[in-house]
Structure formats: structure tokens, C-alpha cells
Amino acid sequence: MAKVGIVGTTSWGTTLAILLGRSGHDVTLWARTDADADLLRTTGRNDRFLPGVDFPDGLKVTADTSEAFGRAELVLQAVPSSSVTENARRIASYVSHDAIIISATKGIDEATGQRMSQLFGTGLGRNDVGALSGPNLALEIAEGKPATTTVAHANQSAAATVQRILNSSVFRVYTSTDLIGIELGGALKNVITIGAGFIDGHGLGNNSKAAFVTRGLAEITRLGVAMGAKSETFAGLSGMGDLITSCYSGLSRNRFVGEELAKGLSAAEIVATMDQVAEGIKTTHAAVNVAESLGVDMPIARVTMAVLDGELDAKSA
């Protein structure tokens, strides 16, 4: 059994901890403060993000950085994109040089255009961070429903090790060496999901939604290839698979944003009502910036950004 440290008591970070704990691994979930850790230990679950899902026996929660990462063979980070750098710096001196590092956050940094593995690696002082991405709605997985994902790493052996650790009877893990494509598929689908949510919220029908999702996939593939990804990656779990799940599930936070836009609310008003982060809002801006710098046409992303910025009303868009 592996020793695993997880950064982030988010819905996804907690779900990964539960998944690993159920498989018998020595997993520690790292909380930001002693108070947060005490609450999770006392209740035996994360009622804020995964109400009613009990922690398995053996899952440890701590705010002690050394305890969480000092002996970890695998470190998984699943925090909002806005706090990736801060968290990386906080744990950097405690993580072993031999540990495999995997980022499970889906986004692109608006300021630098970096993918999350790059951003986390910069904070850690490492250039060998992999990524985990796929159609992974946290609550469904925490409830024990079957799901799949893809782990990408430049080192095939490292990817295979993570695959072995995460695989279970209900969670099938595939591997890839296309780190860029796997990360961008998971990040960019959130941009398209916002528009899909608007289509549902405004009752525009399944034909228009199918067309929108299909053209959205073509658009994010164009940008991905321009950034160095393989086009076929976007036909896989982290591309089409994740896009379908997000665009059609009521559990998707980014789809919720689109539905609320259809009601006439502004992006700021929508965010103020949410307890979790809809990464698609920031990723839309980042994607447009990168696309413009590379000369890639992304009409859906451009129009979505105009709506989010209040420059265009959603119905006209």
C-alpha cells in the first residue's frame, strides 16, 4: 500500500482521499488550519462539500505539513487554481525529491498562461509534475459510482505507478504521456460548459446544444494543438469524456454558471452565491489570452468572455 499526501480539502481532494482510503492506502488529507482538521476528524466526513459521505477507516486528516508529506510516495494537489502557487510553496520543503507529484486542478493561470502542473511545479521548484483529468464529478465518485480518469506524466513509469495506486474496482485509471493535452482537455471544457448551461437555461433545445458542444470540442482542440497537445487526446476521457459530463450534468458548477446567466444574472452575482469555484470563468479569460497570442480562432471563448465581463448580454451572445 502507498503512502499518499493530498493537498486540498475541496470536494475533489476529499474524494481522492476517500477513494484511496477505501483501497487501503495510507492516505493523509492536509487541511489549511488545525480548526479545519479538527472539524473533519470529529465529524468523520466533509459535510461542506460531500454531505453524508463518511470517511473510510484509516483516512487521516492533519494540518501538520510534515506529517502529511514527509514520507509521501505520491502527492496529489486538488485546490482552486487561485491557490495552487501558495499551497505549493507551503509544502515544498516537506516533499521528498523521490515523490511523484500529480496536479488534479483543472485550469489555466490567467496571469502566466501556465497549466496547473507547471504552476504547481514552479511553486515546488520542480519540473516533473504530472496531471490527473477526466469525467470526474466528485460526488458521484465519493458515493461509489463507477468512473474513469487519465493520469498523464512525461515519465511513463511514474504514470504507471499512479495508475496502480489509484485503480480500484470502481475507478479505472488510464495513462498518457500527452501531459499538455490531458490538462488542456480538462481545463478548456469548462469554457464550453458555461455556454452549454446557458443553452439549457434558456431552453434552446438539444439540437443547438449538440451543435454547440461539438463545435466547442473543435475549438478547444485547435488551441490545444497550437499549445503542443496531440489532437487525438481531445477525443478521449479528458477531452470529449469530460466535456460531455460537464455539459450535461446538474452537478457541474460551470454549467450552473451558464444556467444562471440565462436568468439575467451577472457573473459577479453568480459567483457570490457559490460555495465552490467555477474554474471556467478564469479559464475563459486565460484561454482567450493564449489563443490571441498564438493566432488561434476561438469564437465561443471570445463571446463567452464578453458575456462574463458584462460587455454583451447572454441572450444576444
PDB file of N, CA, C and O in Angstrom, residues 191 194-195 197-199 212 257-270 280-281 284-285 288 299-317:
ATOM      1  N   VAL A 191     -14.858  26.120 -20.286  1.00  0.00           N
ATOM      2  CA  VAL A 191     -15.275  27.293 -21.061  1.00  0.00           C
ATOM      3  C   VAL A 191     -16.542  26.963 -21.853  1.00  0.00           C
ATOM      4  O   VAL A 191     -17.512  27.724 -21.846  1.00  0.00           O
ATOM      5  N   ILE A 194     -19.957  26.497 -19.811  1.00  0.00           N
ATOM      6  CA  ILE A 194     -20.729  27.685 -19.435  1.00  0.00           C
ATOM      7  C   ILE A 194     -21.803  27.962 -20.493  1.00  0.00           C
ATOM      8  O   ILE A 194     -22.973  28.191 -20.178  1.00  0.00           O
ATOM      9  N   GLY A 195     -21.404  27.918 -21.765  1.00  0.00           N
ATOM     10  CA  GLY A 195     -22.368  28.150 -22.842  1.00  0.00           C
ATOM     11  C   GLY A 195     -23.426  27.066 -22.917  1.00  0.00           C
ATOM     12  O   GLY A 195     -24.600  27.334 -23.207  1.00  0.00           O
ATOM     13  N   GLY A 197     -24.606  25.411 -20.426  1.00  0.00           N
ATOM     14  CA  GLY A 197     -25.539  25.702 -19.349  1.00  0.00           C
ATOM     15  C   GLY A 197     -26.521  26.793 -19.733  1.00  0.00           C
ATOM     16  O   GLY A 197     -27.716  26.735 -19.389  1.00  0.00           O
ATOM     17  N   PHE A 198     -26.032  27.794 -20.463  1.00  0.00           N
ATOM     18  CA  PHE A 198     -26.932  28.860 -20.925  1.00  0.00           C
ATOM     19  C   PHE A 198     -27.985  28.306 -21.880  1.00  0.00           C
ATOM     20  O   PHE A 198     -29.160  28.675 -21.813  1.00  0.00           O
ATOM     21  N   ILE A 199     -27.559  27.417 -22.784  1.00  0.00           N
ATOM     22  CA  ILE A 199     -28.497  26.820 -23.745  1.00  0.00           C
ATOM     23  C   ILE A 199     -29.609  26.090 -23.002  1.00  0.00           C
ATOM     24  O   ILE A 199     -30.793  26.207 -23.343  1.00  0.00           O
ATOM     25  N   PHE A 212     -23.444  23.056 -30.429  1.00  0.00           N
ATOM     26  CA  PHE A 212     -22.549  23.897 -29.630  1.00  0.00           C
ATOM     27  C   PHE A 212     -21.430  23.083 -28.991  1.00  0.00           C
ATOM     28  O   PHE A 212     -20.249  23.462 -29.035  1.00  0.00           O
ATOM     29  N   VAL A 257     -23.241  28.072 -13.824  1.00  0.00           N
ATOM     30  CA  VAL A 257     -22.963  29.469 -14.168  1.00  0.00           C
ATOM     31  C   VAL A 257     -23.732  29.853 -15.425  1.00  0.00           C
ATOM     32  O   VAL A 257     -24.368  30.916 -15.494  1.00  0.00           O
ATOM     33  N   GLY A 258     -23.691  28.995 -16.429  1.00  0.00           N
ATOM     34  CA  GLY A 258     -24.411  29.279 -17.666  1.00  0.00           C
ATOM     35  C   GLY A 258     -25.915  29.355 -17.466  1.00  0.00           C
ATOM     36  O   GLY A 258     -26.590  30.228 -18.036  1.00  0.00           O
ATOM     37  N   GLU A 259     -26.449  28.461 -16.659  1.00  0.00           N
ATOM     38  CA  GLU A 259     -27.886  28.476 -16.378  1.00  0.00           C
ATOM     39  C   GLU A 259     -28.297  29.777 -15.682  1.00  0.00           C
ATOM     40  O   GLU A 259     -29.359  30.344 -15.966  1.00  0.00           O
ATOM     41  N   GLU A 260     -27.457  30.232 -14.766  1.00  0.00           N
ATOM     42  CA  GLU A 260     -27.758  31.476 -14.053  1.00  0.00           C
ATOM     43  C   GLU A 260     -27.605  32.692 -14.964  1.00  0.00           C
ATOM     44  O   GLU A 260     -28.345  33.668 -14.836  1.00  0.00           O
ATOM     45  N   LEU A 261     -26.658  32.649 -15.900  1.00  0.00           N
ATOM     46  CA  LEU A 261     -26.534  33.726 -16.882  1.00  0.00           C
ATOM     47  C   LEU A 261     -27.818  33.852 -17.697  1.00  0.00           C
ATOM     48  O   LEU A 261     -28.244  34.956 -18.058  1.00  0.00           O
ATOM     49  N   ALA A 262     -28.442  32.715 -17.983  1.00  0.00           N
ATOM     50  CA  ALA A 262     -29.695  32.709 -18.744  1.00  0.00           C
ATOM     51  C   ALA A 262     -30.827  33.399 -17.991  1.00  0.00           C
ATOM     52  O   ALA A 262     -31.799  33.850 -18.604  1.00  0.00           O
ATOM     53  N   LYS A 263     -30.693  33.488 -16.677  1.00  0.00           N
ATOM     54  CA  LYS A 263     -31.706  34.172 -15.866  1.00  0.00           C
ATOM     55  C   LYS A 263     -31.473  35.675 -15.814  1.00  0.00           C
ATOM     56  O   LYS A 263     -32.251  36.418 -15.204  1.00  0.00           O
ATOM     57  N   GLY A 264     -30.364  36.127 -16.425  1.00  0.00           N
ATOM     58  CA  GLY A 264     -30.061  37.556 -16.441  1.00  0.00           C
ATOM     59  C   GLY A 264     -29.118  38.015 -15.358  1.00  0.00           C
ATOM     60  O   GLY A 264     -28.864  39.216 -15.214  1.00  0.00           O
ATOM     61  N   LEU A 265     -28.575  37.069 -14.565  1.00  0.00           N
ATOM     62  CA  LEU A 265     -27.634  37.441 -13.515  1.00  0.00           C
ATOM     63  C   LEU A 265     -26.256  37.709 -14.099  1.00  0.00           C
ATOM     64  O   LEU A 265     -25.878  37.148 -15.141  1.00  0.00           O
ATOM     65  N   SER A 266     -25.484  38.539 -13.423  1.00  0.00           N
ATOM     66  CA  SER A 266     -24.113  38.813 -13.857  1.00  0.00           C
ATOM     67  C   SER A 266     -23.177  37.755 -13.294  1.00  0.00           C
ATOM     68  O   SER A 266     -23.534  37.037 -12.345  1.00  0.00           O
ATOM     69  N   ALA A 267     -21.982  37.661 -13.851  1.00  0.00           N
ATOM     70  CA  ALA A 267     -21.013  36.687 -13.355  1.00  0.00           C
ATOM     71  C   ALA A 267     -20.696  36.942 -11.885  1.00  0.00           C
ATOM     72  O   ALA A 267     -20.586  36.001 -11.088  1.00  0.00           O
ATOM     73  N   ALA A 268     -20.561  38.210 -11.509  1.00  0.00           N
ATOM     74  CA  ALA A 268     -20.249  38.550 -10.115  1.00  0.00           C
ATOM     75  C   ALA A 268     -21.371  38.110  -9.184  1.00  0.00           C
ATOM     76  O   ALA A 268     -21.120  37.588  -8.090  1.00  0.00           O
ATOM     77  N   GLU A 269     -22.601  38.296  -9.604  1.00  0.00           N
ATOM     78  CA  GLU A 269     -23.747  37.890  -8.779  1.00  0.00           C
ATOM     79  C   GLU A 269     -23.794  36.377  -8.625  1.00  0.00           C
ATOM     80  O   GLU A 269     -24.109  35.859  -7.544  1.00  0.00           O
ATOM     81  N   ILE A 270     -23.470  35.660  -9.684  1.00  0.00           N
ATOM     82  CA  ILE A 270     -23.491  34.196  -9.634  1.00  0.00           C
ATOM     83  C   ILE A 270     -22.408  33.674  -8.705  1.00  0.00           C
ATOM     84  O   ILE A 270     -22.655  32.819  -7.845  1.00  0.00           O
ATOM     85  N   GLY A 280     -14.170  27.674 -14.893  1.00  0.00           N
ATOM     86  CA  GLY A 280     -14.354  28.120 -16.263  1.00  0.00           C
ATOM     87  C   GLY A 280     -14.335  29.623 -16.437  1.00  0.00           C
ATOM     88  O   GLY A 280     -13.983  30.121 -17.514  1.00  0.00           O
ATOM     89  N   ILE A 281     -14.694  30.364 -15.401  1.00  0.00           N
ATOM     90  CA  ILE A 281     -14.726  31.822 -15.510  1.00  0.00           C
ATOM     91  C   ILE A 281     -13.316  32.367 -15.737  1.00  0.00           C
ATOM     92  O   ILE A 281     -13.066  33.128 -16.682  1.00  0.00           O
ATOM     93  N   THR A 284     -11.707  30.965 -19.077  1.00  0.00           N
ATOM     94  CA  THR A 284     -12.153  31.624 -20.307  1.00  0.00           C
ATOM     95  C   THR A 284     -11.233  32.789 -20.658  1.00  0.00           C
ATOM     96  O   THR A 284     -10.783  32.923 -21.796  1.00  0.00           O
ATOM     97  N   HIS A 285     -10.942  33.614 -19.680  1.00  0.00           N
ATOM     98  CA  HIS A 285     -10.053  34.753 -19.922  1.00  0.00           C
ATOM     99  C   HIS A 285      -8.643  34.288 -20.293  1.00  0.00           C
ATOM    100  O   HIS A 285      -8.028  34.813 -21.227  1.00  0.00           O
ATOM    101  N   VAL A 288      -8.604  32.838 -23.916  1.00  0.00           N
ATOM    102  CA  VAL A 288      -8.660  33.878 -24.950  1.00  0.00           C
ATOM    103  C   VAL A 288      -7.310  34.574 -25.082  1.00  0.00           C
ATOM    104  O   VAL A 288      -6.831  34.834 -26.198  1.00  0.00           O
ATOM    105  N   PRO A 299     -14.037  31.596 -31.347  1.00  0.00           N
ATOM    106  CA  PRO A 299     -15.216  32.463 -31.255  1.00  0.00           C
ATOM    107  C   PRO A 299     -16.089  32.195 -30.039  1.00  0.00           C
ATOM    108  O   PRO A 299     -16.619  33.132 -29.434  1.00  0.00           O
ATOM    109  N   ILE A 300     -16.253  30.924 -29.652  1.00  0.00           N
ATOM    110  CA  ILE A 300     -17.084  30.620 -28.483  1.00  0.00           C
ATOM    111  C   ILE A 300     -16.465  31.209 -27.221  1.00  0.00           C
ATOM    112  O   ILE A 300     -17.146  31.838 -26.409  1.00  0.00           O
ATOM    113  N   ALA A 301     -15.180  31.017 -27.060  1.00  0.00           N
ATOM    114  CA  ALA A 301     -14.493  31.537 -25.876  1.00  0.00           C
ATOM    115  C   ALA A 301     -14.538  33.066 -25.846  1.00  0.00           C
ATOM    116  O   ALA A 301     -14.737  33.671 -24.780  1.00  0.00           O
ATOM    117  N   ARG A 302     -14.359  33.711 -26.990  1.00  0.00           N
ATOM    118  CA  ARG A 302     -14.374  35.182 -27.043  1.00  0.00           C
ATOM    119  C   ARG A 302     -15.736  35.729 -26.622  1.00  0.00           C
ATOM    120  O   ARG A 302     -15.831  36.676 -25.836  1.00  0.00           O
ATOM    121  N   VAL A 303     -16.789  35.130 -27.168  1.00  0.00           N
ATOM    122  CA  VAL A 303     -18.136  35.606 -26.846  1.00  0.00           C
ATOM    123  C   VAL A 303     -18.479  35.309 -25.388  1.00  0.00           C
ATOM    124  O   VAL A 303     -19.099  36.131 -24.700  1.00  0.00           O
ATOM    125  N   THR A 304     -18.060  34.146 -24.908  1.00  0.00           N
ATOM    126  CA  THR A 304     -18.293  33.806 -23.502  1.00  0.00           C
ATOM    127  C   THR A 304     -17.611  34.818 -22.591  1.00  0.00           C
ATOM    128  O   THR A 304     -18.186  35.255 -21.582  1.00  0.00           O
ATOM    129  N   MET A 305     -16.397  35.215 -22.930  1.00  0.00           N
ATOM    130  CA  MET A 305     -15.686  36.199 -22.121  1.00  0.00           C
ATOM    131  C   MET A 305     -16.421  37.542 -22.126  1.00  0.00           C
ATOM    132  O   MET A 305     -16.533  38.209 -21.098  1.00  0.00           O
ATOM    133  N   ALA A 306     -16.946  37.932 -23.286  1.00  0.00           N
ATOM    134  CA  ALA A 306     -17.688  39.196 -23.372  1.00  0.00           C
ATOM    135  C   ALA A 306     -18.909  39.180 -22.466  1.00  0.00           C
ATOM    136  O   ALA A 306     -19.244  40.182 -21.823  1.00  0.00           O
ATOM    137  N   VAL A 307     -19.585  38.028 -22.397  1.00  0.00           N
ATOM    138  CA  VAL A 307     -20.747  37.901 -21.519  1.00  0.00           C
ATOM    139  C   VAL A 307     -20.322  37.969 -20.056  1.00  0.00           C
ATOM    140  O   VAL A 307     -20.920  38.693 -19.248  1.00  0.00           O
ATOM    141  N   LEU A 308     -19.278  37.223 -19.711  1.00  0.00           N
ATOM    142  CA  LEU A 308     -18.797  37.204 -18.324  1.00  0.00           C
ATOM    143  C   LEU A 308     -18.341  38.588 -17.873  1.00  0.00           C
ATOM    144  O   LEU A 308     -18.485  38.952 -16.697  1.00  0.00           O
ATOM    145  N   ASP A 309     -17.799  39.371 -18.795  1.00  0.00           N
ATOM    146  CA  ASP A 309     -17.303  40.703 -18.462  1.00  0.00           C
ATOM    147  C   ASP A 309     -18.392  41.769 -18.536  1.00  0.00           C
ATOM    148  O   ASP A 309     -18.131  42.954 -18.318  1.00  0.00           O
ATOM    149  N   GLY A 310     -19.617  41.362 -18.872  1.00  0.00           N
ATOM    150  CA  GLY A 310     -20.726  42.310 -18.941  1.00  0.00           C
ATOM    151  C   GLY A 310     -20.719  43.187 -20.177  1.00  0.00           C
ATOM    152  O   GLY A 310     -21.430  44.193 -20.245  1.00  0.00           O
ATOM    153  N   GLU A 311     -19.938  42.812 -21.189  1.00  0.00           N
ATOM    154  CA  GLU A 311     -19.850  43.605 -22.408  1.00  0.00           C
ATOM    155  C   GLU A 311     -20.912  43.203 -23.423  1.00  0.00           C
ATOM    156  O   GLU A 311     -21.133  43.911 -24.408  1.00  0.00           O
ATOM    157  N   LEU A 312     -21.556  42.087 -23.211  1.00  0.00           N
ATOM    158  CA  LEU A 312     -22.558  41.565 -24.129  1.00  0.00           C
ATOM    159  C   LEU A 312     -23.588  40.796 -23.315  1.00  0.00           C
ATOM    160  O   LEU A 312     -23.214  40.027 -22.418  1.00  0.00           O
ATOM    161  N   ASP A 313     -24.880  41.021 -23.599  1.00  0.00           N
ATOM    162  CA  ASP A 313     -25.874  40.258 -22.840  1.00  0.00           C
ATOM    163  C   ASP A 313     -25.942  38.844 -23.377  1.00  0.00           C
ATOM    164  O   ASP A 313     -25.712  38.577 -24.560  1.00  0.00           O
ATOM    165  N   ALA A 314     -26.234  37.909 -22.479  1.00  0.00           N
ATOM    166  CA  ALA A 314     -26.145  36.488 -22.807  1.00  0.00           C
ATOM    167  C   ALA A 314     -27.087  36.105 -23.926  1.00  0.00           C
ATOM    168  O   ALA A 314     -26.739  35.280 -24.778  1.00  0.00           O
ATOM    169  N   LYS A 315     -28.287  36.669 -23.967  1.00  0.00           N
ATOM    170  CA  LYS A 315     -29.250  36.294 -24.996  1.00  0.00           C
ATOM    171  C   LYS A 315     -28.739  36.691 -26.380  1.00  0.00           C
ATOM    172  O   LYS A 315     -28.846  35.917 -27.350  1.00  0.00           O
ATOM    173  N   SER A 316     -28.177  37.881 -26.506  1.00  0.00           N
ATOM    174  CA  SER A 316     -27.609  38.306 -27.783  1.00  0.00           C
ATOM    175  C   SER A 316     -26.440  37.426 -28.177  1.00  0.00           C
ATOM    176  O   SER A 316     -26.278  37.088 -29.361  1.00  0.00           O
ATOM    177  N   ALA A 317     -25.625  37.042 -27.206  1.00  0.00           N
ATOM    178  CA  ALA A 317     -24.473  36.186 -27.487  1.00  0.00           C
ATOM    179  C   ALA A 317     -24.913  34.845 -28.036  1.00  0.00           C
ATOM    180  O   ALA A 317     -24.315  34.340 -28.990  1.00  0.00           O
TER     181      ALA A 317
END
